[in-house]
Amino acid sequence: VDGDNHWRRQPLHQTVTTIVPSNRTLLCFSAALSAGATCATYNSLDCLRVRWQVMKPLPSERLLHYGIKVARTEGFIEGLWKPGLACNVAGMSLSAAIRFGWYESVRDTISRSSSNRYHDADSSFLESEKRLSHMLLAGFSTGFVGYVATAPFHLVKTFIQAEKGLEVVGRSKTSPFFGTLISLAKKNGIPSLWNGCIPLGARGALFTSGQMLGYDGFKTFAKDYLNLSDSPRLHIISSISAAFGASVLSAPADMVMAKYMSNQGKSGINTLQCMSLIYKEGGIHGFWRGWAVSFIRLCPVMLTFSTGYEQLRNGLGLGYFT
């Protein structure tokens, strides 16, 4: 669907988006490379968020002061950047390849399936609008699949980062990526690596929905109604919108996931029990604990990923995200 003319009636053959296998591979490669580089750059912020969410008792310092304290006492590399780095890069690269490699096709398929057909003397027309609901559904479905498929990486990443925080108060000791992965598989079986994949998938679905509503939605609006050209300036503004949407929609699931994965040592704990614990500790607002941190963290992340992804795919001859 042409982003600049999606409100107009288009000839049927012009509304069909076909991505050949070679282009799909390049889309996946662009997304994976951009996501991997972004995760490697900002893993320290992700680690800080997880450590802040699982600490008991709650840190007396403000988040910034807590982060500075960790960097001073443990070192920035060992305390914040290194924990969970390998599995975070691997998991997010594979997840982004799935989500961004298929999002546009899924969104356009949904748009075509809900379109209205018109006929005139010359040709057949299809009124095909790229609506917010289409972006929401496409983001939800690709996000769910992308995160569930890479659940073991996210499980181990969060486990290592939470464990690093608990190590400071003498409750645990961190292990390397593969050591943690093998240990969890031996202790609970390989299927246990997908424990919590449903809340993780829900988190990924909500995160991607908010991201696409913010990025695709604002970019489409700006091109259609503000007459902004598809350029790095628009990509930067849309990235901030994407960070806001993703952080707002994913915050509750993000909190439940962190609570669940940090309590893997407690037998029998499930998602509903985690939700109950969060509510007892902080009420309804407890589900958005760390929301501001997520938004602040996501702004540079989205700016780096989105602008890098746009330029990389354009450089590979695929054009900008539409």
PDB file of C-alpha atoms in Angstrom, residues 32-225:
ATOM      1  CA  ALA A  32      18.449  -8.672  12.798  1.00  0.00           C
ATOM      2  CA  LEU A  33      21.636  -6.667  12.262  1.00  0.00           C
ATOM      3  CA  SER A  34      20.052  -3.423  13.437  1.00  0.00           C
ATOM      4  CA  ALA A  35      18.506  -5.065  16.506  1.00  0.00           C
ATOM      5  CA  GLY A  36      21.712  -6.880  17.444  1.00  0.00           C
ATOM      6  CA  ALA A  37      23.801  -3.716  17.253  1.00  0.00           C
ATOM      7  CA  THR A  38      21.196  -1.778  19.218  1.00  0.00           C
ATOM      8  CA  CYS A  39      20.996  -4.410  21.982  1.00  0.00           C
ATOM      9  CA  ALA A  40      24.765  -4.533  22.286  1.00  0.00           C
ATOM     10  CA  THR A  41      24.811  -0.763  22.703  1.00  0.00           C
ATOM     11  CA  TYR A  42      22.032  -0.439  25.269  1.00  0.00           C
ATOM     12  CA  ASN A  43      22.118  -3.707  27.214  1.00  0.00           C
ATOM     13  CA  SER A  44      23.175  -1.783  30.333  1.00  0.00           C
ATOM     14  CA  LEU A  45      19.832   0.064  30.414  1.00  0.00           C
ATOM     15  CA  ASP A  46      17.903  -3.192  30.095  1.00  0.00           C
ATOM     16  CA  CYS A  47      19.950  -4.762  32.877  1.00  0.00           C
ATOM     17  CA  LEU A  48      19.374  -1.741  35.123  1.00  0.00           C
ATOM     18  CA  ARG A  49      15.613  -1.957  34.546  1.00  0.00           C
ATOM     19  CA  VAL A  50      15.457  -5.656  35.461  1.00  0.00           C
ATOM     20  CA  ARG A  51      17.655  -5.240  38.537  1.00  0.00           C
ATOM     21  CA  TRP A  52      15.522  -2.323  39.706  1.00  0.00           C
ATOM     22  CA  GLN A  53      12.290  -4.296  39.273  1.00  0.00           C
ATOM     23  CA  VAL A  54      13.358  -7.409  41.217  1.00  0.00           C
ATOM     24  CA  MET A  55      15.324  -5.862  44.094  1.00  0.00           C
ATOM     25  CA  LYS A  56      13.999  -6.594  47.596  1.00  0.00           C
ATOM     26  CA  PRO A  57      13.810  -4.457  49.615  1.00  0.00           C
ATOM     27  CA  LEU A  58      13.268  -1.655  47.162  1.00  0.00           C
ATOM     28  CA  PRO A  59      16.399   0.450  46.625  1.00  0.00           C
ATOM     29  CA  SER A  60      16.293   3.594  48.754  1.00  0.00           C
ATOM     30  CA  GLU A  61      18.003   5.633  46.025  1.00  0.00           C
ATOM     31  CA  ARG A  62      16.419   7.024  42.922  1.00  0.00           C
ATOM     32  CA  LEU A  63      16.973   4.992  39.784  1.00  0.00           C
ATOM     33  CA  LEU A  64      19.767   7.185  38.441  1.00  0.00           C
ATOM     34  CA  HIS A  65      21.579   7.149  41.773  1.00  0.00           C
ATOM     35  CA  TYR A  66      21.086   3.390  41.999  1.00  0.00           C
ATOM     36  CA  GLY A  67      22.622   2.938  38.545  1.00  0.00           C
ATOM     37  CA  ILE A  68      25.588   5.147  39.456  1.00  0.00           C
ATOM     38  CA  LYS A  69      26.065   3.174  42.673  1.00  0.00           C
ATOM     39  CA  VAL A  70      26.091  -0.118  40.766  1.00  0.00           C
ATOM     40  CA  ALA A  71      28.599   1.239  38.260  1.00  0.00           C
ATOM     41  CA  ARG A  72      30.882   2.474  41.031  1.00  0.00           C
ATOM     42  CA  THR A  73      30.739  -0.607  43.250  1.00  0.00           C
ATOM     43  CA  GLU A  74      30.629  -3.369  40.621  1.00  0.00           C
ATOM     44  CA  GLY A  75      31.974  -1.611  37.567  1.00  0.00           C
ATOM     45  CA  PHE A  76      29.909  -0.529  34.561  1.00  0.00           C
ATOM     46  CA  ILE A  77      30.952  -3.512  32.415  1.00  0.00           C
ATOM     47  CA  GLU A  78      30.491  -6.257  35.021  1.00  0.00           C
ATOM     48  CA  GLY A  79      27.496  -4.772  36.805  1.00  0.00           C
ATOM     49  CA  LEU A  80      25.355  -3.381  34.015  1.00  0.00           C
ATOM     50  CA  TRP A  81      26.608  -4.021  30.478  1.00  0.00           C
ATOM     51  CA  LYS A  82      27.853  -7.622  30.491  1.00  0.00           C
ATOM     52  CA  PRO A  83      25.033  -9.509  32.320  1.00  0.00           C
ATOM     53  CA  GLY A  84      22.755 -11.185  29.755  1.00  0.00           C
ATOM     54  CA  LEU A  85      24.503  -9.523  26.804  1.00  0.00           C
ATOM     55  CA  ALA A  86      24.994 -12.587  24.568  1.00  0.00           C
ATOM     56  CA  CYS A  87      21.473 -13.949  24.936  1.00  0.00           C
ATOM     57  CA  ASN A  88      19.932 -10.486  24.642  1.00  0.00           C
ATOM     58  CA  VAL A  89      21.686  -9.838  21.326  1.00  0.00           C
ATOM     59  CA  ALA A  90      20.856 -13.297  19.967  1.00  0.00           C
ATOM     60  CA  GLY A  91      17.231 -13.225  21.115  1.00  0.00           C
ATOM     61  CA  MET A  92      16.435  -9.727  19.907  1.00  0.00           C
ATOM     62  CA  SER A  93      18.156 -10.275  16.559  1.00  0.00           C
ATOM     63  CA  LEU A  94      16.080 -13.374  15.825  1.00  0.00           C
ATOM     64  CA  SER A  95      12.922 -11.771  17.179  1.00  0.00           C
ATOM     65  CA  ALA A  96      13.379  -8.629  15.062  1.00  0.00           C
ATOM     66  CA  ALA A  97      13.998 -10.753  11.970  1.00  0.00           C
ATOM     67  CA  ILE A  98      10.606 -12.405  12.471  1.00  0.00           C
ATOM     68  CA  ARG A  99       8.692  -9.279  13.458  1.00  0.00           C
ATOM     69  CA  PHE A 100      10.029  -6.843  10.875  1.00  0.00           C
ATOM     70  CA  GLY A 101      10.575  -9.448   8.184  1.00  0.00           C
ATOM     71  CA  TRP A 102       6.842 -10.216   8.140  1.00  0.00           C
ATOM     72  CA  TYR A 103       5.065  -7.187   9.600  1.00  0.00           C
ATOM     73  CA  GLU A 104       4.430  -5.290   6.365  1.00  0.00           C
ATOM     74  CA  SER A 105       3.139  -8.391   4.582  1.00  0.00           C
ATOM     75  CA  VAL A 106       0.793  -9.285   7.453  1.00  0.00           C
ATOM     76  CA  ARG A 107      -0.464  -5.697   7.758  1.00  0.00           C
ATOM     77  CA  ASP A 108      -1.118  -5.407   4.015  1.00  0.00           C
ATOM     78  CA  THR A 109      -2.859  -8.787   3.961  1.00  0.00           C
ATOM     79  CA  ILE A 110      -5.181  -7.619   6.745  1.00  0.00           C
ATOM     80  CA  SER A 111      -5.763  -4.340   4.889  1.00  0.00           C
ATOM     81  CA  ARG A 112      -6.680  -6.133   1.658  1.00  0.00           C
ATOM     82  CA  SER A 113      -8.991  -8.589   3.430  1.00  0.00           C
ATOM     83  CA  SER A 114     -11.019  -5.698   4.890  1.00  0.00           C
ATOM     84  CA  SER A 115     -11.010  -3.554   1.756  1.00  0.00           C
ATOM     85  CA  ASN A 116     -13.999  -2.553  -0.360  1.00  0.00           C
ATOM     86  CA  ARG A 117     -14.055  -3.321  -4.066  1.00  0.00           C
ATOM     87  CA  TYR A 118     -15.446  -0.927  -6.645  1.00  0.00           C
ATOM     88  CA  HIS A 119     -15.997  -1.264 -10.395  1.00  0.00           C
ATOM     89  CA  ASP A 120     -16.206   1.269 -13.157  1.00  0.00           C
ATOM     90  CA  ALA A 121     -16.110   1.216 -16.925  1.00  0.00           C
ATOM     91  CA  ASP A 122     -12.333   1.017 -17.102  1.00  0.00           C
ATOM     92  CA  SER A 123     -11.036  -1.049 -14.222  1.00  0.00           C
ATOM     93  CA  SER A 124     -11.531  -2.633 -10.844  1.00  0.00           C
ATOM     94  CA  PHE A 125     -10.686  -0.515  -7.853  1.00  0.00           C
ATOM     95  CA  LEU A 126      -9.868  -1.516  -4.306  1.00  0.00           C
ATOM     96  CA  GLU A 127     -10.279   0.944  -1.444  1.00  0.00           C
ATOM     97  CA  SER A 128      -7.414  -0.232   0.730  1.00  0.00           C
ATOM     98  CA  GLU A 129      -6.682   1.838   3.827  1.00  0.00           C
ATOM     99  CA  LYS A 130      -3.765   1.286   6.151  1.00  0.00           C
ATOM    100  CA  ARG A 131      -5.643   1.730   9.406  1.00  0.00           C
ATOM    101  CA  LEU A 132      -4.455   1.758  13.003  1.00  0.00           C
ATOM    102  CA  SER A 133      -6.366  -1.455  13.660  1.00  0.00           C
ATOM    103  CA  HIS A 134      -4.421  -3.186  10.883  1.00  0.00           C
ATOM    104  CA  MET A 135      -1.136  -2.022  12.404  1.00  0.00           C
ATOM    105  CA  LEU A 136      -2.288  -3.164  15.828  1.00  0.00           C
ATOM    106  CA  LEU A 137      -3.258  -6.660  14.638  1.00  0.00           C
ATOM    107  CA  ALA A 138      -0.145  -7.093  12.511  1.00  0.00           C
ATOM    108  CA  GLY A 139       2.094  -5.938  15.345  1.00  0.00           C
ATOM    109  CA  PHE A 140       0.310  -8.171  17.841  1.00  0.00           C
ATOM    110  CA  SER A 141       0.571 -11.325  15.727  1.00  0.00           C
ATOM    111  CA  THR A 142       4.170 -10.905  14.550  1.00  0.00           C
ATOM    112  CA  GLY A 143       5.255  -9.778  18.015  1.00  0.00           C
ATOM    113  CA  PHE A 144       3.697 -12.816  19.678  1.00  0.00           C
ATOM    114  CA  VAL A 145       5.332 -15.262  17.272  1.00  0.00           C
ATOM    115  CA  GLY A 146       8.692 -13.507  17.373  1.00  0.00           C
ATOM    116  CA  TYR A 147       8.956 -13.515  21.155  1.00  0.00           C
ATOM    117  CA  VAL A 148       7.575 -17.012  21.739  1.00  0.00           C
ATOM    118  CA  ALA A 149      10.011 -18.459  19.193  1.00  0.00           C
ATOM    119  CA  THR A 150      12.948 -16.845  21.006  1.00  0.00           C
ATOM    120  CA  ALA A 151      11.640 -17.426  24.546  1.00  0.00           C
ATOM    121  CA  PRO A 152      14.714 -19.364  25.825  1.00  0.00           C
ATOM    122  CA  PHE A 153      16.991 -16.421  25.046  1.00  0.00           C
ATOM    123  CA  HIS A 154      14.740 -13.955  26.849  1.00  0.00           C
ATOM    124  CA  LEU A 155      14.274 -16.316  29.792  1.00  0.00           C
ATOM    125  CA  VAL A 156      18.013 -16.746  30.323  1.00  0.00           C
ATOM    126  CA  LYS A 157      18.714 -13.034  29.734  1.00  0.00           C
ATOM    127  CA  THR A 158      16.226 -11.919  32.384  1.00  0.00           C
ATOM    128  CA  PHE A 159      17.301 -14.704  34.742  1.00  0.00           C
ATOM    129  CA  ILE A 160      20.970 -13.661  34.531  1.00  0.00           C
ATOM    130  CA  GLN A 161      20.214  -9.954  34.957  1.00  0.00           C
ATOM    131  CA  ALA A 162      17.873 -10.545  37.906  1.00  0.00           C
ATOM    132  CA  GLU A 163      20.371 -12.977  39.420  1.00  0.00           C
ATOM    133  CA  LYS A 164      23.093 -10.336  39.181  1.00  0.00           C
ATOM    134  CA  GLY A 165      21.028  -7.989  41.297  1.00  0.00           C
ATOM    135  CA  LEU A 166      20.257 -10.675  43.877  1.00  0.00           C
ATOM    136  CA  GLU A 167      23.939 -11.608  44.030  1.00  0.00           C
ATOM    137  CA  VAL A 168      24.683  -8.225  45.591  1.00  0.00           C
ATOM    138  CA  VAL A 169      22.572  -9.088  48.650  1.00  0.00           C
ATOM    139  CA  GLY A 170      24.001 -12.607  48.840  1.00  0.00           C
ATOM    140  CA  ARG A 171      21.020 -14.486  47.480  1.00  0.00           C
ATOM    141  CA  SER A 172      22.454 -15.904  44.293  1.00  0.00           C
ATOM    142  CA  LYS A 173      25.455 -16.113  42.019  1.00  0.00           C
ATOM    143  CA  THR A 174      25.411 -15.325  38.328  1.00  0.00           C
ATOM    144  CA  SER A 175      26.393 -17.843  35.665  1.00  0.00           C
ATOM    145  CA  PRO A 176      27.380 -17.439  32.003  1.00  0.00           C
ATOM    146  CA  PHE A 177      24.827 -17.649  29.203  1.00  0.00           C
ATOM    147  CA  PHE A 178      25.359 -21.269  28.184  1.00  0.00           C
ATOM    148  CA  GLY A 179      25.936 -22.343  31.779  1.00  0.00           C
ATOM    149  CA  THR A 180      22.568 -20.933  32.799  1.00  0.00           C
ATOM    150  CA  LEU A 181      20.846 -22.389  29.745  1.00  0.00           C
ATOM    151  CA  ILE A 182      22.230 -25.895  30.347  1.00  0.00           C
ATOM    152  CA  SER A 183      21.590 -25.686  34.080  1.00  0.00           C
ATOM    153  CA  LEU A 184      17.927 -24.779  33.620  1.00  0.00           C
ATOM    154  CA  ALA A 185      17.456 -27.484  30.971  1.00  0.00           C
ATOM    155  CA  LYS A 186      19.053 -30.178  33.146  1.00  0.00           C
ATOM    156  CA  LYS A 187      17.141 -29.142  36.244  1.00  0.00           C
ATOM    157  CA  ASN A 188      13.677 -28.769  34.743  1.00  0.00           C
ATOM    158  CA  GLY A 189      13.909 -30.269  31.236  1.00  0.00           C
ATOM    159  CA  ILE A 190      14.214 -28.631  27.829  1.00  0.00           C
ATOM    160  CA  PRO A 191      10.502 -27.680  27.666  1.00  0.00           C
ATOM    161  CA  SER A 192      11.087 -25.588  30.797  1.00  0.00           C
ATOM    162  CA  LEU A 193      13.068 -23.149  28.645  1.00  0.00           C
ATOM    163  CA  TRP A 194       9.705 -22.076  27.281  1.00  0.00           C
ATOM    164  CA  ASN A 195       8.260 -21.558  30.768  1.00  0.00           C
ATOM    165  CA  GLY A 196       6.555 -18.209  30.795  1.00  0.00           C
ATOM    166  CA  CYS A 197       6.431 -18.055  26.995  1.00  0.00           C
ATOM    167  CA  ILE A 198       2.763 -17.030  27.084  1.00  0.00           C
ATOM    168  CA  PRO A 199       3.300 -13.881  29.198  1.00  0.00           C
ATOM    169  CA  LEU A 200       6.494 -13.282  27.220  1.00  0.00           C
ATOM    170  CA  GLY A 201       4.555 -13.642  23.963  1.00  0.00           C
ATOM    171  CA  ALA A 202       1.867 -11.324  25.323  1.00  0.00           C
ATOM    172  CA  ARG A 203       4.563  -8.828  26.269  1.00  0.00           C
ATOM    173  CA  GLY A 204       6.120  -9.098  22.816  1.00  0.00           C
ATOM    174  CA  ALA A 205       2.726  -8.727  21.154  1.00  0.00           C
ATOM    175  CA  LEU A 206       1.840  -5.634  23.196  1.00  0.00           C
ATOM    176  CA  PHE A 207       5.320  -4.167  22.765  1.00  0.00           C
ATOM    177  CA  THR A 208       5.301  -4.631  18.988  1.00  0.00           C
ATOM    178  CA  SER A 209       1.718  -3.369  18.710  1.00  0.00           C
ATOM    179  CA  GLY A 210       2.639  -0.184  20.556  1.00  0.00           C
ATOM    180  CA  GLN A 211       5.843   0.162  18.569  1.00  0.00           C
ATOM    181  CA  MET A 212       4.080  -0.174  15.225  1.00  0.00           C
ATOM    182  CA  LEU A 213       1.168   2.052  16.227  1.00  0.00           C
ATOM    183  CA  GLY A 214       3.659   4.701  17.225  1.00  0.00           C
ATOM    184  CA  TYR A 215       6.067   4.326  14.328  1.00  0.00           C
ATOM    185  CA  ASP A 216       3.960   3.212  11.374  1.00  0.00           C
ATOM    186  CA  GLY A 217       0.930   5.185  12.553  1.00  0.00           C
ATOM    187  CA  PHE A 218       2.732   8.475  13.070  1.00  0.00           C
ATOM    188  CA  LYS A 219       4.835   8.083   9.941  1.00  0.00           C
ATOM    189  CA  THR A 220       1.750   7.459   7.815  1.00  0.00           C
ATOM    190  CA  PHE A 221      -0.090  10.403   9.400  1.00  0.00           C
ATOM    191  CA  ALA A 222       2.882  12.740   8.927  1.00  0.00           C
ATOM    192  CA  LYS A 223       3.286  11.814   5.270  1.00  0.00           C
ATOM    193  CA  ASP A 224      -0.425  12.094   4.478  1.00  0.00           C
ATOM    194  CA  TYR A 225      -1.462  15.142   6.489  1.00  0.00           C
TER     195      TYR A 225
END
